[in-house]
PDB file of C-alpha atoms in Angstrom:
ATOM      1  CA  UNK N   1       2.953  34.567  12.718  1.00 40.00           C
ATOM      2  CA  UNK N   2       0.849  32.431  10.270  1.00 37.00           C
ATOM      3  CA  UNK N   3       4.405  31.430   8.212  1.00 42.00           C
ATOM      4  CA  UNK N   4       5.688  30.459  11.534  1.00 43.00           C
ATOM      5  CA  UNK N   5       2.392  28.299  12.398  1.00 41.00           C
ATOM      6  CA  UNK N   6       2.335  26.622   8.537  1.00 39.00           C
ATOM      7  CA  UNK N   7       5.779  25.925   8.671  1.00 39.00           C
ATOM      8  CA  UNK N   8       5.793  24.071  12.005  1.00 39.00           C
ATOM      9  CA  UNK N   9       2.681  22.276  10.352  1.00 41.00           C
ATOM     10  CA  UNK N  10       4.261  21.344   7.617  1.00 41.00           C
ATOM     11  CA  UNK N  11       7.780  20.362   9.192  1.00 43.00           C
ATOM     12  CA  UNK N  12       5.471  18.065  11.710  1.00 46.00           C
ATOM     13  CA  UNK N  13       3.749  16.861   8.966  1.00 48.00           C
ATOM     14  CA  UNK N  14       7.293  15.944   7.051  1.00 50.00           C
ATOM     15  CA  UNK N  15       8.109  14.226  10.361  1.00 56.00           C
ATOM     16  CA  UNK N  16       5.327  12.112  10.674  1.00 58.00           C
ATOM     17  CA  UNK N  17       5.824  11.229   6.586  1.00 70.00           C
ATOM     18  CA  UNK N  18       9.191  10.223   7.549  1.00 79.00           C
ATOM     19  CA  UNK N  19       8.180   8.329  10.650  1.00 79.00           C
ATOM     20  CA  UNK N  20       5.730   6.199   8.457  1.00 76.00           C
ATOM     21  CA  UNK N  21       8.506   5.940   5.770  1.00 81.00           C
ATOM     22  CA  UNK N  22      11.001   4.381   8.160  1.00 85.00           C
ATOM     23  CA  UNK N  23       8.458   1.934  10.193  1.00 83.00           C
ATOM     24  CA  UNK N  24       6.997   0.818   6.666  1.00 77.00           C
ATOM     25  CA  UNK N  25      10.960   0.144   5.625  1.00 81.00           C
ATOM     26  CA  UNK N  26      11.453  -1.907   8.984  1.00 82.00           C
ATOM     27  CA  UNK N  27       8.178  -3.692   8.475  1.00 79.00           C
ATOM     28  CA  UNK N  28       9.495  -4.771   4.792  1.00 76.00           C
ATOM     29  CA  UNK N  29      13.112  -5.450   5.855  1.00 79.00           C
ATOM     30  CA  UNK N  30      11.574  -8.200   8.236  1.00 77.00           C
ATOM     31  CA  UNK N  31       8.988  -9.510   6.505  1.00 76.00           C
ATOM     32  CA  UNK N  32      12.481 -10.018   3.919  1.00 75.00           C
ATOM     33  CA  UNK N  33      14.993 -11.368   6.587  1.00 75.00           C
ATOM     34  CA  UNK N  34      11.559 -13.584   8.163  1.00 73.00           C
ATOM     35  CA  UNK N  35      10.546 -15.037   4.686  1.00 70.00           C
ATOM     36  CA  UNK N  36      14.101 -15.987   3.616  1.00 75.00           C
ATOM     37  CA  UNK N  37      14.907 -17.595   6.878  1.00 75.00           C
ATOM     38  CA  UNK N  38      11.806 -19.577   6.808  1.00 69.00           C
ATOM     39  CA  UNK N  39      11.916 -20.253   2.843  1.00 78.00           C
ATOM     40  CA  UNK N  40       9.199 -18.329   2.015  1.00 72.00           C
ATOM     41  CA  UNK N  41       7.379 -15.492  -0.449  1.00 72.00           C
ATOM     42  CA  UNK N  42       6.217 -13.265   2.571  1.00 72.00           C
ATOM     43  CA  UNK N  43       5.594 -13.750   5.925  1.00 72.00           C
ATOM     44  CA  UNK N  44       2.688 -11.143   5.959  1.00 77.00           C
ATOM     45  CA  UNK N  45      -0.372 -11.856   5.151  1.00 83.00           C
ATOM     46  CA  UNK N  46      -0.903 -11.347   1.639  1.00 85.00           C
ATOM     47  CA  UNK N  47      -4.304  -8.756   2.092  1.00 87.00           C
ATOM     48  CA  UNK N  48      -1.458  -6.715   4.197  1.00 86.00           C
ATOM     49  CA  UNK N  49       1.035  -6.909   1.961  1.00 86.00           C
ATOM     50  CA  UNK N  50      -1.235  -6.077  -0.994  1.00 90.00           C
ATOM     51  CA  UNK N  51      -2.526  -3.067   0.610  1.00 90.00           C
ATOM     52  CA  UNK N  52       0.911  -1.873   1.754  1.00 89.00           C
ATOM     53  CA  UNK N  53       2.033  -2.006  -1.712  1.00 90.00           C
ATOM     54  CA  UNK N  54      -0.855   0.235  -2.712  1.00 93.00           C
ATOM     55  CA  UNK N  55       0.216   2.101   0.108  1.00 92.00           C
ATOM     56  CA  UNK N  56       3.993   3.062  -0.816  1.00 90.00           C
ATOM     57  CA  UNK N  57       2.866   3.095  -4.348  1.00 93.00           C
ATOM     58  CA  UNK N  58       0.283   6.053  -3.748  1.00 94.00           C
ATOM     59  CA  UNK N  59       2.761   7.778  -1.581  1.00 91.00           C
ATOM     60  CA  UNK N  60       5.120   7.571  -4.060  1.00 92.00           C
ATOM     61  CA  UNK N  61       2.967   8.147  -6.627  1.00 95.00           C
ATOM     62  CA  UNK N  62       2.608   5.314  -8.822  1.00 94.00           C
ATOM     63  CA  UNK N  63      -0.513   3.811  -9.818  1.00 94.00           C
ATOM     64  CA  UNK N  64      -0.850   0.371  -9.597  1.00 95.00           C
ATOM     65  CA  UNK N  65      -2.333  -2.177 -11.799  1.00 93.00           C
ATOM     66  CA  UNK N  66      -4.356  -5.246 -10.948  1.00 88.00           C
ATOM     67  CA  UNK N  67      -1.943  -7.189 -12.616  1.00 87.00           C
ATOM     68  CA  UNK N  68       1.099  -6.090 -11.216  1.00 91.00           C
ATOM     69  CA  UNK N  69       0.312  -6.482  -7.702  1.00 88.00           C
ATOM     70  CA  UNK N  70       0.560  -9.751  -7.498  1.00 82.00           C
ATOM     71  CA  UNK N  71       3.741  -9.857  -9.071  1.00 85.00           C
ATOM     72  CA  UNK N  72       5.211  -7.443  -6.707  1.00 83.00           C
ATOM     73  CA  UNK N  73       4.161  -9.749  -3.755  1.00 75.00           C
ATOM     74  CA  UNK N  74       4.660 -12.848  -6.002  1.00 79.00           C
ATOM     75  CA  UNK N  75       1.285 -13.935  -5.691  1.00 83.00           C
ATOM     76  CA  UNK N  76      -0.751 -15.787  -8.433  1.00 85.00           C
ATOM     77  CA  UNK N  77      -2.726 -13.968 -10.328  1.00 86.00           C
ATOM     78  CA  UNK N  78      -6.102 -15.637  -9.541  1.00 89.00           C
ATOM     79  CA  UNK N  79      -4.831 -15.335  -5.965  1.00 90.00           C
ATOM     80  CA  UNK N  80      -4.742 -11.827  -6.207  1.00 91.00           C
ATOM     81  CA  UNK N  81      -7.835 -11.519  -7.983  1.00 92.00           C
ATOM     82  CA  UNK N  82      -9.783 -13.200  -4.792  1.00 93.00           C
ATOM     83  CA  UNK N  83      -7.765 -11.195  -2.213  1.00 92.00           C
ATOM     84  CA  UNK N  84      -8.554  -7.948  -3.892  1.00 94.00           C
ATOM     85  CA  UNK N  85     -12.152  -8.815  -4.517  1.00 94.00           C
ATOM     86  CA  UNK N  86     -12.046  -9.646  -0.420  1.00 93.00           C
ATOM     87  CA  UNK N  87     -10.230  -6.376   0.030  1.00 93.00           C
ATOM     88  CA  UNK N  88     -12.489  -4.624  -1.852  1.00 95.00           C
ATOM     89  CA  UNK N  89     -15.810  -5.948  -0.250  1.00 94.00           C
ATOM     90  CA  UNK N  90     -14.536  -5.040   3.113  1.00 93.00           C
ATOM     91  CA  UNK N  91     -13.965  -1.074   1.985  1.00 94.00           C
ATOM     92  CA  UNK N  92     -10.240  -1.272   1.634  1.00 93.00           C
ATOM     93  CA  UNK N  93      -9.846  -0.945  -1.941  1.00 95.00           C
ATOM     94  CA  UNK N  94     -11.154   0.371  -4.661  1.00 97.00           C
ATOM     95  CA  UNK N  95     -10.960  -0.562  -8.801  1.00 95.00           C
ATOM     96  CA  UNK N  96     -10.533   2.360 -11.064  1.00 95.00           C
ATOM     97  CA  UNK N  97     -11.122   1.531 -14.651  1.00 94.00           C
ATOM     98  CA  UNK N  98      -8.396   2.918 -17.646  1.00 93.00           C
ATOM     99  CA  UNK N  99      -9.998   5.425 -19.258  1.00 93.00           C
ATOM    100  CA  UNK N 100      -8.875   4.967 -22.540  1.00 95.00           C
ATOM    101  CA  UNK N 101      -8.285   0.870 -22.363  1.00 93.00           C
ATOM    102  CA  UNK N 102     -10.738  -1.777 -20.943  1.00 89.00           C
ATOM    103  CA  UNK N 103      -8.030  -3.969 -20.245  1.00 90.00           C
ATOM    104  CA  UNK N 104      -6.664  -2.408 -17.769  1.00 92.00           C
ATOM    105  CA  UNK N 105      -8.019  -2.051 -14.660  1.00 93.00           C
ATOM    106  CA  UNK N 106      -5.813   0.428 -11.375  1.00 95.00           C
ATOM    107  CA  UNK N 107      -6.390  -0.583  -7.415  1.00 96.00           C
ATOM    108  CA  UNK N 108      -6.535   2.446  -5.112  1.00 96.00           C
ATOM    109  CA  UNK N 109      -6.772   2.163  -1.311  1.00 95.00           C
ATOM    110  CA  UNK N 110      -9.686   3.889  -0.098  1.00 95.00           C
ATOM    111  CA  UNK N 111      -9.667   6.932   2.682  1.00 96.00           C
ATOM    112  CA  UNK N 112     -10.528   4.635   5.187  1.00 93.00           C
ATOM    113  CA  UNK N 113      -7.769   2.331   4.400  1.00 92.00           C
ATOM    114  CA  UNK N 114      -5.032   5.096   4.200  1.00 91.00           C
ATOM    115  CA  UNK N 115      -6.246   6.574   7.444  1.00 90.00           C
ATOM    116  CA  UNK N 116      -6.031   3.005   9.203  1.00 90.00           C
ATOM    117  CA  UNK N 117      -2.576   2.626   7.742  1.00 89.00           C
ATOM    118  CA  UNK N 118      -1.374   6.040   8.865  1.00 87.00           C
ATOM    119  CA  UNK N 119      -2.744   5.366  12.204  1.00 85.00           C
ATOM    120  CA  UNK N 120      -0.742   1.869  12.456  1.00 85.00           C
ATOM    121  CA  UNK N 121       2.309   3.464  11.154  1.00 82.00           C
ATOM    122  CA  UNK N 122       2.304   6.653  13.707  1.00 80.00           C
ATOM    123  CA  UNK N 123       1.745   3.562  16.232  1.00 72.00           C
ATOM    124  CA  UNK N 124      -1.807   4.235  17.167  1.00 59.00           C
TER     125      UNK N 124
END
């Protein structure tokens, strides 16, 4: 009876994951169909779209770099710098040194941020 309850946990789970999954692909499809319409970079704001990047790039696995977010989301790099400084002062982010190399510097959403992303994905 346990299998039976872990499994449904874990298929509800999966369902969720993919429920996020396809409103975070919606979300980026528009913000693409918006931004080219209107001749821009993004339509979101760029502290969003910053911290959804983080977002799909945890999920997936990746870690990011400071200087490759902005290049994802084709923002300058000083840009960047002040948005994830902002990001970071409100709780949202977090820097994570290299171990091994000082120049390089990884961005990791916090707890907090993941759970208020999860939440706005599962539409609460």
């Amino acid at each position: 009876m346990v299998q039976a309850s872990e499994t449904s946990c874990a298929r509800q789970g999966e369902s969720r994951s993919g429920a996020a999954d396809t409103k975070l692909h919606d979300l980026r499809q528009l913000d693409v169909s918006l931004s080219a319409m209107l001749g821009l970079n993004s339509c979101l704001k760029p502290e969003v779209a910053l911290m959804l990047e983080l977002y799909e790039a945890e999920r997936a696995g990746r870690a990011m770099t400071v200087s490759v977010m902005g290049l994802i989301d084709r923002i300058a790099p000083t840009t960047t710098l002040r948005y994830l400084e902002a990001l970071q002062s409100k709780g949202a982010i977090r820097r994570v040194a290299h171990e091994s190399d000082n120049r390089v510097t990884y961005v990791r959403l916090t707890q907090a941020a993941k759970a208020a992303i999860d939440q706005a994905l599962d539409g609460g």
